[in-house]
Every structure is written in structure tokens, then in C-alpha cells.
Coordinates of C-alpha atoms in Angstrom, one line a residue:
M6 CA -19.7 16.9 33.1
R7 CA -16.1 16.5 31.7
T8 CA -16.0 13.1 33.3
G9 CA -19.1 12.1 31.4
R10 CA -17.6 13.3 28.1
W11 CA -14.6 11.0 28.7
L12 CA -17.1 8.1 28.6
V13 CA -17.3 8.7 24.8
T14 CA -13.5 8.4 24.1
A15 CA -12.4 6.1 26.9
P16 CA -13.9 2.9 25.5
A17 CA -12.6 3.8 22.0
L18 CA -9.1 4.5 23.4
L19 CA -9.1 1.3 25.4
L20 CA -10.2 -0.8 22.4
C21 CA -7.8 0.8 20.0
G22 CA -5.0 0.8 22.5
C23 CA -5.4 -3.0 23.0
L24 CA -5.5 -3.6 19.2
V25 CA -2.6 -1.3 18.3
L26 CA -0.2 -0.9 21.3
Y27 CA -0.6 -4.4 22.9
P28 CA 1.3 -6.2 20.1
V29 CA 4.1 -3.5 20.1
F30 CA 4.7 -4.2 23.8
F31 CA 5.4 -7.9 23.1
L32 CA 7.6 -6.9 20.2
L33 CA 9.7 -4.7 22.5
Q34 CA 9.7 -7.4 25.2
E35 CA 11.1 -10.0 22.8
S36 CA 13.7 -7.6 21.4
L37 CA 15.1 -7.3 25.0
N38 CA 15.4 -11.1 25.4
A39 CA 19.0 -11.8 26.4
G40 CA 18.5 -15.4 27.3
D41 CA 17.0 -18.4 25.5
P42 CA 15.4 -17.1 22.2
M43 CA 12.7 -19.9 22.5
Q44 CA 11.7 -18.8 26.0
F45 CA 8.6 -16.6 26.1
P46 CA 8.2 -14.4 28.1
P47 CA 12.0 -13.9 28.5
L48 CA 13.7 -14.8 31.8
Q49 CA 16.7 -12.6 31.1
Y50 CA 16.6 -9.1 29.7
G51 CA 19.3 -7.0 28.0
L52 CA 20.3 -5.1 25.0
D53 CA 22.2 -7.9 23.3
N54 CA 19.9 -8.0 20.3
F55 CA 20.3 -4.3 19.6
R56 CA 24.1 -4.5 20.1
A57 CA 24.2 -7.2 17.4
I58 CA 22.4 -5.0 14.8
P59 CA 25.8 -3.8 13.4
D60 CA 26.4 -7.5 12.5
D61 CA 23.6 -7.0 9.9
A62 CA 25.4 -4.1 8.3
R63 CA 25.2 -5.7 4.9
V64 CA 21.4 -6.2 5.3
I65 CA 21.0 -2.6 6.4
G66 CA 23.1 -1.4 3.5
N67 CA 21.0 -3.5 1.0
T68 CA 17.8 -2.0 2.5
A69 CA 19.1 1.6 2.1
L70 CA 20.3 1.0 -1.4
V71 CA 17.1 -0.5 -2.7
A72 CA 14.9 2.1 -0.8
L73 CA 16.9 5.0 -2.3
L74 CA 16.9 3.6 -5.8
A75 CA 13.2 2.8 -5.7
T76 CA 12.4 6.2 -4.2
G77 CA 14.4 8.0 -6.9
M78 CA 12.7 6.1 -9.7
A79 CA 9.2 6.5 -8.1
I80 CA 9.6 10.3 -7.7
A81 CA 11.0 10.6 -11.3
F82 CA 8.0 8.7 -12.7
G83 CA 5.5 10.4 -10.5
F84 CA 6.7 14.0 -11.2
V85 CA 6.9 13.5 -15.0
L86 CA 3.6 11.7 -15.3
A87 CA 1.9 14.2 -12.9
W88 CA 3.2 17.2 -14.9
I89 CA 2.0 15.6 -18.2
L90 CA -1.5 14.7 -16.9
T91 CA -2.2 17.9 -14.9
R92 CA -0.3 20.7 -16.7
T93 CA -0.5 19.7 -20.4
V94 CA -3.3 18.9 -22.9
I95 CA -3.0 15.4 -24.3
P96 CA -5.6 13.0 -25.7
G97 CA -7.2 10.6 -23.2
R98 CA -5.9 12.4 -20.2
R99 CA -8.8 11.4 -17.9
L100 CA -8.4 7.7 -18.8
L101 CA -4.7 7.8 -18.3
E102 CA -5.1 9.3 -14.8
R103 CA -7.2 6.3 -13.8
L104 CA -4.7 3.8 -15.4
M105 CA -1.8 5.3 -13.5
E106 CA -3.4 4.1 -10.3
L107 CA -3.8 0.5 -11.4
P108 CA -0.3 -0.7 -10.4
Y109 CA -1.1 0.0 -6.7
Y110 CA -4.1 -2.3 -6.9
M111 CA -2.2 -5.0 -8.8
T112 CA 0.1 -5.3 -5.7
P113 CA 3.9 -5.6 -5.5
L114 CA 3.6 -9.4 -5.2
V115 CA 1.9 -9.7 -8.5
G116 CA 4.2 -7.2 -10.1
A117 CA 7.3 -9.1 -8.8
L118 CA 6.0 -12.4 -10.1
A119 CA 5.2 -10.8 -13.5
W120 CA 8.6 -9.2 -13.9
G121 CA 10.2 -12.4 -12.8
V122 CA 8.5 -14.0 -15.8
L123 CA 9.4 -11.1 -18.1
A124 CA 13.0 -10.3 -17.1
G125 CA 14.3 -13.3 -15.2
P126 CA 17.8 -14.6 -16.2
K127 CA 17.9 -17.2 -19.1
T128 CA 14.1 -18.1 -19.0
G129 CA 12.6 -14.6 -18.8
F130 CA 10.6 -13.7 -21.9
I131 CA 12.8 -10.7 -22.7
N132 CA 16.0 -12.8 -22.5
Q133 CA 14.4 -15.6 -24.5
L134 CA 13.8 -13.1 -27.4
W135 CA 17.3 -11.7 -26.9
H136 CA 18.9 -15.2 -27.2
A137 CA 16.7 -16.0 -30.3
L138 CA 18.0 -12.8 -32.0
G139 CA 21.6 -14.0 -31.4
G140 CA 22.4 -12.0 -28.3
G141 CA 24.9 -13.4 -25.8
G142 CA 24.3 -13.7 -22.1
D143 CA 21.3 -12.1 -20.5
L144 CA 20.0 -8.7 -21.6
V145 CA 18.2 -8.0 -18.3
N146 CA 18.1 -9.6 -14.8
V147 CA 15.3 -8.5 -12.5
Y148 CA 16.7 -10.7 -9.7
S149 CA 19.1 -7.9 -8.6
P150 CA 19.0 -4.8 -6.4
L151 CA 18.2 -2.6 -9.5
G152 CA 15.4 -5.1 -10.5
I153 CA 13.9 -5.1 -7.0
A154 CA 14.0 -1.3 -6.9
W155 CA 12.4 -1.2 -10.4
V156 CA 9.4 -3.3 -9.4
M157 CA 9.0 -1.5 -6.1
A158 CA 9.0 1.9 -7.9
L159 CA 6.4 0.7 -10.4
F160 CA 4.0 -1.0 -8.0
E161 CA 4.6 0.7 -4.6
G162 CA 5.5 4.2 -5.9
T163 CA 2.1 5.0 -7.3
V164 CA 1.5 7.1 -4.3
A165 CA 4.2 9.5 -5.5
F166 CA 2.1 10.2 -8.6
V167 CA -1.0 10.7 -6.6
M168 CA 0.6 13.1 -4.1
I169 CA 2.5 15.1 -6.7
A170 CA -0.5 15.4 -9.0
A171 CA -2.6 16.7 -6.1
A172 CA 0.0 19.4 -5.4
M173 CA 0.1 20.4 -9.1
K174 CA -3.7 20.6 -9.3
S175 CA -3.7 22.9 -6.2
M176 CA -1.2 25.3 -7.8
D177 CA -2.5 28.7 -9.1
P178 CA -1.9 28.7 -12.9
S179 CA -1.7 32.5 -13.0
L180 CA 1.9 32.3 -11.7
E181 CA 2.9 30.2 -14.7
E182 CA 1.0 32.5 -17.0
S183 CA 2.9 35.5 -15.6
S184 CA 6.1 33.7 -16.4
R185 CA 5.2 33.1 -20.0
V186 CA 3.9 36.7 -20.4
L187 CA 7.3 37.9 -19.3
G188 CA 8.9 35.9 -22.1
A189 CA 9.9 32.6 -20.4
G190 CA 9.4 29.4 -22.5
K191 CA 7.4 26.4 -21.4
L192 CA 10.5 24.5 -20.3
R193 CA 12.0 27.4 -18.4
T194 CA 8.6 28.1 -16.8
T195 CA 8.4 24.5 -15.7
L196 CA 11.9 24.5 -14.2
M197 CA 11.8 28.0 -12.7
V198 CA 8.2 28.3 -11.5
T199 CA 6.3 24.9 -11.5
L200 CA 9.1 22.8 -9.9
P201 CA 9.8 25.3 -7.0
L202 CA 6.1 25.7 -6.3
V203 CA 5.5 22.0 -6.0
A204 CA 8.8 21.3 -4.2
P205 CA 7.2 20.8 -0.8
G206 CA 4.7 18.2 -2.2
V207 CA 7.5 16.4 -4.1
L208 CA 9.8 16.4 -1.1
S209 CA 7.0 15.1 1.2
A210 CA 6.1 12.4 -1.4
A211 CA 9.8 11.4 -1.5
V212 CA 10.1 11.0 2.3
F213 CA 6.8 9.2 2.5
V214 CA 7.7 6.8 -0.4
F215 CA 11.1 6.2 1.1
A216 CA 9.5 5.1 4.4
E217 CA 7.2 2.8 2.4
M218 CA 10.2 1.3 0.5
L219 CA 12.0 0.6 3.7
G220 CA 9.2 -1.6 4.9
A221 CA 8.5 -3.3 1.6
F222 CA 8.6 -7.1 1.6
A223 CA 6.9 -8.8 -1.4
A224 CA 9.3 -7.6 -4.2
A225 CA 12.4 -8.0 -2.1
F226 CA 11.2 -11.5 -1.2
V227 CA 10.3 -12.8 -4.6
L228 CA 13.3 -11.2 -6.4
G229 CA 15.9 -11.2 -3.7
I230 CA 15.7 -14.6 -2.0
P231 CA 16.8 -16.6 -5.0
G232 CA 20.1 -14.7 -5.1
R233 CA 20.4 -14.5 -1.3
F234 CA 20.0 -10.7 -1.4
F235 CA 18.4 -9.8 1.9
V236 CA 16.9 -6.5 3.1
I237 CA 15.6 -6.0 6.7
T238 CA 12.1 -7.3 6.0
T239 CA 13.3 -10.5 4.4
A240 CA 16.0 -10.9 7.1
I241 CA 13.2 -10.8 9.7
W242 CA 11.4 -13.5 7.8
E243 CA 14.6 -15.7 7.6
A244 CA 15.3 -15.2 11.4
T245 CA 11.8 -16.4 12.3
L246 CA 12.1 -19.5 10.1
S247 CA 15.7 -20.5 11.0
Y248 CA 16.3 -23.3 13.5
P249 CA 16.2 -22.4 16.3
P250 CA 14.2 -19.3 15.4
D251 CA 16.0 -16.1 16.3
Y252 CA 13.0 -14.1 17.5
G253 CA 15.1 -11.6 19.4
R254 CA 17.1 -10.6 16.3
A255 CA 13.9 -10.4 14.3
A256 CA 12.2 -8.1 16.9
A257 CA 15.3 -5.9 17.2
L258 CA 15.5 -5.5 13.5
G259 CA 11.8 -4.8 13.3
L260 CA 11.8 -2.1 16.0
S261 CA 14.9 -0.5 14.4
L262 CA 13.1 -0.4 11.0
F263 CA 10.0 1.0 12.8
A264 CA 12.0 3.8 14.4
V265 CA 13.5 4.8 11.0
M266 CA 10.1 4.8 9.3
L267 CA 8.6 6.8 12.2
L268 CA 11.3 9.4 11.8
T269 CA 10.8 9.7 8.0
L270 CA 7.1 10.0 8.3
S271 CA 7.5 12.7 10.9
L272 CA 9.9 14.5 8.6
A273 CA 7.2 14.4 5.8
R274 CA 4.7 15.9 8.2
L275 CA 7.2 18.6 9.2
I276 CA 7.9 19.5 5.6
M277 CA 4.2 19.9 4.8
R278 CA 3.6 22.0 7.9
R279 CA 6.6 24.4 7.4
G280 CA 6.4 24.7 3.7
S281 CA 6.3 28.4 2.8
F282 CA 5.2 28.0 -0.8
A283 CA 1.5 28.7 -0.4
T284 CA -0.2 29.6 -3.7
I285 CA -3.9 29.1 -2.8
S286 CA -5.5 32.3 -1.6
G287 CA -9.1 33.6 -1.3
K288 CA -9.1 34.3 -5.0
A289 CA -10.9 31.5 -7.0
F290 CA -9.0 29.8 -9.8
R291 CA -9.3 26.8 -12.0
P292 CA -6.2 24.7 -12.7
R293 CA -5.5 25.0 -16.5
A294 CA -3.5 22.7 -18.8
V295 CA -1.2 24.1 -21.4
S296 CA -1.3 23.2 -25.1
V297 CA 2.1 21.8 -26.1
G298 CA 1.5 21.3 -29.8
R299 CA 3.1 18.4 -31.5
L300 CA 5.0 17.6 -28.3
R301 CA 1.7 16.1 -27.0
W302 CA 2.3 12.9 -29.0
A303 CA 5.7 12.3 -27.4
L304 CA 4.2 13.0 -23.9
L305 CA 1.3 10.7 -24.7
A306 CA 3.8 8.0 -25.7
I307 CA 5.6 8.4 -22.3
C308 CA 2.3 7.9 -20.5
W309 CA 1.4 4.8 -22.5
A310 CA 4.9 3.4 -22.1
Y311 CA 4.5 3.6 -18.3
V312 CA 1.1 1.9 -18.6
A313 CA 2.6 -0.8 -20.7
L314 CA 5.5 -1.5 -18.3
A315 CA 3.4 -1.4 -15.2
V316 CA 0.1 -2.9 -16.3
I317 CA -0.1 -4.4 -19.8
L318 CA 3.1 -6.3 -20.1
P319 CA 3.0 -7.8 -16.5
L320 CA -0.6 -8.9 -16.9
A321 CA 0.1 -10.3 -20.4
A322 CA 3.1 -12.2 -19.1
L323 CA 1.1 -13.7 -16.2
L324 CA -1.8 -14.7 -18.5
L325 CA 0.5 -16.3 -21.0
T326 CA 2.4 -18.2 -18.3
S327 CA -0.8 -19.3 -16.5
L328 CA -2.1 -20.9 -19.8
Q329 CA 1.1 -22.9 -20.5
S330 CA 2.5 -26.1 -19.1
F331 CA 6.0 -24.6 -19.8
A332 CA 6.5 -20.9 -19.8
T333 CA 7.8 -19.6 -23.2
V334 CA 7.3 -16.5 -25.2
F335 CA 7.3 -18.4 -28.5
L336 CA 3.6 -19.4 -29.1
A337 CA 4.4 -22.0 -31.7
Q338 CA 6.2 -24.0 -29.0
S339 CA 3.5 -23.6 -26.4
R340 CA 1.0 -26.2 -25.2
F341 CA -1.9 -24.2 -23.9
T342 CA -3.9 -25.6 -21.0
F343 CA -6.3 -24.5 -18.2
D344 CA -4.8 -27.0 -15.7
N345 CA -3.3 -24.2 -13.6
Y346 CA -6.7 -22.5 -13.2
R347 CA -8.3 -25.9 -12.4
A348 CA -5.6 -26.5 -9.7
A349 CA -6.1 -23.0 -8.3
L350 CA -9.9 -23.2 -8.1
Q351 CA -10.3 -26.8 -6.9
M352 CA -11.5 -27.1 -3.3
G353 CA -8.2 -28.0 -1.8
A354 CA -5.7 -25.9 0.0
L355 CA -5.7 -23.3 -2.8
G356 CA -9.4 -23.1 -3.0
L357 CA -9.6 -22.8 0.8
A358 CA -7.1 -19.9 0.6
F359 CA -9.1 -18.1 -2.0
T360 CA -12.4 -18.6 0.0
N361 CA -10.8 -17.5 3.2
S362 CA -9.5 -14.3 1.6
L363 CA -13.0 -13.4 0.3
I364 CA -14.6 -14.1 3.7
L365 CA -12.0 -12.0 5.4
G366 CA -12.3 -9.2 2.9
L367 CA -16.1 -9.0 3.2
A368 CA -16.0 -9.3 7.0
V369 CA -13.2 -6.9 7.7
A370 CA -14.5 -4.3 5.2
S371 CA -18.0 -4.4 6.8
I372 CA -16.8 -4.3 10.4
G373 CA -14.1 -1.8 9.5
A374 CA -16.5 0.6 7.9
L375 CA -18.7 0.6 11.0
V376 CA -15.8 1.0 13.4
T377 CA -14.3 3.7 11.2
F378 CA -17.6 5.6 11.2
V379 CA -17.7 5.6 15.0
L380 CA -14.1 6.7 15.3
V381 CA -14.5 9.4 12.7
W382 CA -17.5 10.8 14.5
I383 CA -15.7 10.8 17.8
I384 CA -12.5 12.4 16.5
Y385 CA -13.9 14.9 14.0
R386 CA -17.5 15.6 15.1
S387 CA -17.6 15.3 18.9
R388 CA -16.1 17.7 21.4
A389 CA -15.0 14.8 23.7
P390 CA -11.6 15.1 25.4
G391 CA -8.8 12.8 24.2
R392 CA -9.8 13.0 20.5
G393 CA -6.3 13.9 19.4
L394 CA -4.8 11.0 21.3
L395 CA -7.4 8.6 19.9
E396 CA -6.5 9.7 16.3
Y397 CA -2.8 9.2 17.0
V398 CA -3.4 5.7 18.4
V399 CA -5.6 4.7 15.4
M400 CA -3.0 6.0 12.9
F401 CA -0.1 4.3 14.7
P402 CA -0.1 1.1 12.5
Q403 CA 0.6 3.3 9.5
A404 CA 4.2 3.8 10.7
V405 CA 4.8 0.2 11.5
P406 CA 5.9 -2.2 8.7
R407 CA 3.3 -4.9 8.2
M408 CA 5.7 -7.7 8.7
V409 CA 6.9 -6.2 12.0
F410 CA 3.3 -5.6 13.2
G411 CA 2.5 -9.2 12.2
L412 CA 5.4 -10.4 14.4
G413 CA 4.1 -8.4 17.4
L414 CA 0.5 -9.8 16.8
L415 CA 1.9 -13.3 16.7
W416 CA 3.4 -13.0 20.2
A417 CA 0.6 -11.0 21.6
W418 CA -2.2 -13.4 20.8
V419 CA -0.3 -16.6 21.4
N420 CA 0.0 -15.5 25.0
I421 CA -3.8 -15.0 25.4
P422 CA -5.7 -18.1 26.7
L423 CA -8.1 -17.9 23.8
P424 CA -8.1 -20.5 21.0
I425 CA -7.8 -18.0 18.1
Y426 CA -4.2 -18.4 17.0
G427 CA -4.1 -20.0 13.5
T428 CA -7.8 -19.1 12.9
L429 CA -9.6 -16.6 10.7
W430 CA -10.6 -14.7 13.8
L431 CA -7.0 -13.7 14.5
L432 CA -6.4 -12.8 10.9
G433 CA -9.5 -10.7 10.8
L434 CA -8.5 -8.9 14.0
A435 CA -5.1 -8.3 12.6
Y436 CA -6.4 -6.9 9.3
L437 CA -8.9 -4.7 11.2
T438 CA -6.0 -3.2 13.2
V439 CA -3.6 -2.5 10.3
F440 CA -6.3 -1.1 8.0
L441 CA -8.0 1.2 10.5
P442 CA -5.7 4.1 9.3
L443 CA -6.8 3.5 5.7
G444 CA -10.5 3.6 6.6
L445 CA -10.1 6.6 8.9
R446 CA -8.3 8.7 6.3
T447 CA -10.7 7.8 3.5
L448 CA -13.8 8.7 5.6
A449 CA -12.2 11.7 7.3
G450 CA -11.8 13.4 4.0
V451 CA -15.5 13.3 3.4
V452 CA -16.5 14.2 7.0
L453 CA -14.4 17.3 7.0
Q454 CA -16.2 18.5 3.9
V455 CA -19.6 18.3 5.5
D456 CA -20.7 21.5 7.2
R457 CA -21.7 21.1 10.8
G458 CA -24.5 23.6 10.1
L459 CA -26.5 20.9 8.2
E460 CA -26.6 18.7 11.3
E461 CA -27.3 21.7 13.6
C462 CA -30.3 22.7 11.3
A463 CA -31.8 19.2 11.7
R464 CA -31.5 19.4 15.5
V465 CA -33.0 23.0 15.5
C466 CA -35.9 21.6 13.5
G467 CA -36.6 19.1 16.3
A468 CA -34.9 16.0 14.9
S469 CA -33.5 13.7 17.6
W470 CA -29.8 12.7 17.4
A471 CA -30.7 9.3 16.0
R472 CA -32.9 10.8 13.3
Q473 CA -30.3 13.4 12.4
M474 CA -27.8 10.7 11.9
R475 CA -30.2 8.6 9.8
T476 CA -31.6 11.4 7.6
V477 CA -28.7 13.9 7.4
T478 CA -25.3 12.6 8.4
L479 CA -25.3 9.0 7.0
P480 CA -26.6 10.0 3.5
L481 CA -23.9 12.7 3.2
L482 CA -21.2 10.2 4.4
R483 CA -22.4 7.3 2.2
P484 CA -19.8 7.9 -0.6
G485 CA -17.0 7.9 2.0
L486 CA -18.4 4.8 3.7
V487 CA -18.6 3.0 0.3
A488 CA -15.0 4.1 -0.6
A489 CA -13.7 3.0 2.8
W490 CA -15.5 -0.4 2.5
V491 CA -14.1 -1.1 -1.0
L492 CA -10.5 0.0 -0.2
V493 CA -10.4 -2.1 3.0
F494 CA -11.8 -5.0 1.1
I495 CA -9.1 -4.7 -1.6
A496 CA -6.3 -4.3 1.0
S497 CA -7.5 -7.3 2.9
V498 CA -7.6 -9.6 -0.2
R499 CA -4.0 -8.6 -1.2
E500 CA -2.4 -8.6 2.3
L501 CA 0.8 -10.6 2.7
G502 CA 3.1 -9.2 5.4
V503 CA 0.7 -9.8 8.4
S504 CA -0.7 -13.0 7.0
I505 CA 2.6 -14.8 6.6
F506 CA 3.0 -15.0 10.4
L507 CA -0.6 -15.5 11.6
M508 CA -2.2 -18.0 9.2
G509 CA -2.7 -21.6 10.2
P510 CA -3.5 -24.9 8.3
N511 CA -7.2 -24.0 8.1
S512 CA -6.8 -20.2 7.8
K513 CA -4.6 -20.0 4.7
V514 CA -5.1 -16.9 2.5
I515 CA -4.4 -16.1 -1.1
A516 CA -1.2 -14.0 -1.0
P517 CA 0.9 -16.4 1.1
A518 CA -0.6 -19.2 -1.0
I519 CA 0.8 -17.5 -4.1
V520 CA 4.2 -17.2 -2.5
N521 CA 4.1 -20.9 -1.6
A522 CA 3.2 -21.8 -5.2
W523 CA 6.1 -19.7 -6.4
L524 CA 8.5 -21.3 -3.8
S525 CA 7.5 -24.7 -5.2
S526 CA 8.8 -23.6 -8.6
S527 CA 5.3 -23.6 -10.1
A528 CA 5.3 -20.5 -12.3
G529 CA 2.1 -21.4 -14.1
L530 CA 0.1 -22.0 -10.9
S531 CA 1.4 -18.9 -9.1
S532 CA 0.6 -16.8 -12.2
A533 CA -2.9 -18.2 -12.3
M534 CA -3.4 -17.4 -8.6
A535 CA -2.0 -14.0 -9.1
L536 CA -4.4 -13.2 -11.9
L537 CA -7.3 -14.5 -9.8
Q538 CA -6.3 -12.2 -7.0
T539 CA -5.9 -9.3 -9.3
G540 CA -9.3 -10.0 -10.9
T541 CA -10.9 -10.0 -7.4
V542 CA -9.3 -6.6 -6.7
F543 CA -10.3 -5.1 -10.0
A544 CA -13.9 -6.4 -9.4
G545 CA -13.8 -4.4 -6.2
L546 CA -12.7 -1.3 -8.1
V547 CA -15.5 -1.8 -10.7
L548 CA -18.0 -2.2 -7.8
L549 CA -16.7 1.1 -6.3
L550 CA -17.2 3.0 -9.6
V551 CA -20.7 1.5 -10.1
L552 CA -21.8 2.4 -6.6
F553 CA -20.4 5.9 -6.8
R554 CA -22.3 6.5 -10.1
S555 CA -25.5 5.2 -8.6
L556 CA -25.0 7.4 -5.5
G557 CA -24.3 10.4 -7.7
R558 CA -27.6 9.8 -9.6
E559 CA -29.5 9.5 -6.3
T560 CA -28.0 12.8 -5.0
A561 CA -28.9 14.5 -8.3

């Protein structure tokens, strides 16, 4: 009987193991190559590439510096904004909560391009205005470690706001009320009660964000390469493009980065498990916001300042640049044109990249939603053995930097006698692998809220397993499936790290195409393409909202 139950998980484990662990094996194999770096598989093995890692001490130091700066800024932004929007009463709070999440969907690549236009040395819009006012030198320079960290904090640190806000919403407000009853002011209550209670959530967010910053590529690439400022991810990119390519160094750096990220993510889990700050008991409560009087206008200004810096100004800068033949902030000197959009949309290499991204997004989202549903049912609804192992394997790509995983996929599939390298098939397979954790976590949250008793009642009433799935389970999971589909679609359209290694002449996609346009010093064209990508992502978000509203009406 137990052997029969393994028939449920064994195929899933085999499939996911091949998709996830197979590329990591080749990454490890190449990192141990002590002979000719162009020979694959290696003929000579050793630890030479790992012994050479100290030679990259400057790169490692740069990575730590940028990651720490970005994490510090992201946590500061996230805590202040989460406190304002969850614990105080300000106008337009619900709208602002939604706007705070937009930088994540704009992507770090778009954010880096936008801030390059805004705060680049000499020609950046801010410096143009500064020079026009008589200022000497440059007021700001985003092409620096601090500039890279700033962009990463704005566009990759949104998760800090989400995690800290969730912790604050789960906190019992009676504890703060007790503090105020005993005579403590609002500021003292925040420092002495609120902050200690959400400390586990803040610390967990900090560790998780730090791991994300270590593996970040787009902002470090766009803003670091011009000044020859390398972090580990951009050093991996450079090693693979050098002549001859130093694949062993790239693999060793990638595995070292993976090990550090795995440790930090494990630390985040440990913090959440051992946190002894539980405030949710059997007593029901509703999170309550506090009136702050006239201070609400200052807090509102802080929120809108963040929205301006992370959303409004970047999009405005890209729009202005995309409509100009020469980027300038002075409209009287501008010559407006739609040539950049015509170039981006014409059916050439750029049009092909945009079309391929849409095809991949639709296909990967559809297949991913189906695969995710099967995996979620096995892991959280069946009693088959090996469920925990299956969940671990599926979630494994979350701990691997996208660039590193892309490198492993490159070597893995080049060595298979199937003509899929350089095709959309390989990109689709890669996207499906790296976005399985996203789909699983999205749908799992819905599945765990559905009482098993509903399904058991259907079976007791005589419904077959198939009818129970069709009439009970699937309708209840439909919101989660829709959310998983849209989020995987958005992630696929904006993907850069994996694509940069796996695309071929006929399988170009939009994110690397934007990078290539930027590398060719075409600010207008890259801005137009970045806005088209952002428009596609935002359209996906609107679709998600419309579908959720229609599903809500059907349920009602």
C-alpha cells in the first residue's frame, strides 16, 4: 500500500529533481574544472577555482557593501512606510498601500535605466537643472555604490514593506493601547512597544532582503559597468564573456554566492521559528490605526515622496527620454518624436524580442499554473510519502541567484542531445523551473485556507474524486490559480538573469534586448522599450484586479 502511495510523489520528485538539481550538478562540475576552462566535461578536477576566490576580494567587498547599504535603506523605507500605512490614519491609505508595491513590478532594470537618466553625471536631468542654476560639478551621481544601493532599495526592497506591514497588521493593538493608558506618548509607544513586537518580522525581512541584494544583477550591471564597479553577479557575467571564457571562475563565484544566500535564507527561517514575541491569541481583535492629528499631513507627504521617487519620477524620465531625439530636461530645446517607439515595435530583432516575451509569458504562466496546482495538491492535500522532500526540491531555485541558475542551465542543456539550446523551448523550461516557487507559494496560501471538510462532505455525498475536484476544489482555488498565473506571467516578461545566458538569435526576449539597446548608447530606444515592458506588466496587474473582482461577484 505504501509503495502505491509513492507512485504519487515519485514522478513529481523525478521531474522536479531533473528540472532543479540537474543544472546545479553541472555548475558544481564546472567549478571543479582544474584543466582547460573550455573543456566540457572537465578532464582534470581540483579546487583551484575555489582557491582563487580570495583574488576577487575587491568584488566580494563591493558585493557586501552594496548589499548592506541597500538592505539598510530598504528596511528603513519599509518600516517607516509600513508603520504609517498600518498604524496611523492618513488620507488615501488604501491607494497608497497599492502604490507602494508598484516599484517591484516596474523591475530593477527599468528603475536603473530611469535613475541613470535622472541622476547620471553631467547629462542626468537633475544635474542639468543644477548646472542651469549655476551649480558647479555634479549634484548627484547614481553611477556609484551608493547609487546602485539606492536603486536596489527602491525597486528590489519592496518586499521589506510587504513583510513588515504584514507583521504590523498581525499585532494586537491592545498592547499599544495599554501603553498609552499608562501615560506613554505615541512616539514612546512606537519605540518601546511597537518596534520590539515587530522585531522578528523586521529582522526576518532584513535577512531575506540582504539575500536578495546579494544576488541582484540588473541595477549593478546598468549602474556599475560604466565605472568598472563589479559585484559578484556582474563579475560572473564578465567571466563568461571574456576570451577565453573563464567558466570555472564563474561557477565557483556562483556557488559561493549561492552558499551565502542559502545561509541567510536559513537564518531568516530560524528567526521566524524561534521568535518569542507571539501576540496573536485565541481572543479576536481587529488591527486599529491611531489618529495622529496634524502630523498626518507630514506622514502623507513622506508616503507620496516615496511614490514620487520610486514611481512617478522614473516613469516621467523614461517617457520624456523616449519621446526625444536627444535627452534633455529643458522642453524648449527638445525635438519630440515617436521614432524610438517605431523602432521598438517594428518587426525586426526588437519586435521579435517583444513577441517572444509575450509568448513565453503566456505559455509559462499557463503551464506553470497547471503544474503548480498538481504540486500543491500532492504537497498539501495528499498523504503521500515524500511530500516534504518534494516541497524542498520545488523551493530550491528560490535560494539560487537567477544568473547562477542560468549558468547551470546553460551547461546542463547544451550537453543533452536535443536541439533546444538557443530556442524558446529552453527559455520556457528555464522560466518554468525558476518560477515554480512563486507559483507554489501563491497557490499554497489559498489551499491552506480551504477546510478539508468541504471536500470530505462532497465525497460523503457520493461525488467521485473527479467531480469533487471540478465542483468543490477548483472553484475554491480559482482566485489562487488566477493570482499564480498573473504573477508568473509578469515574472516571465521581466526576467533578465536567466535569459542573458540562454537566449539565441531567434529567441531574444525583451529584458536582454533593453540591455543591448542601453549598451549601444541608445537612451531613447532603451527608454521606449522599458516603458513597453512596464506597460505589459501593468496590464497584467489590471487583468488580475479585474478577474478578482469578477470572481468576487460570482462568489457573492
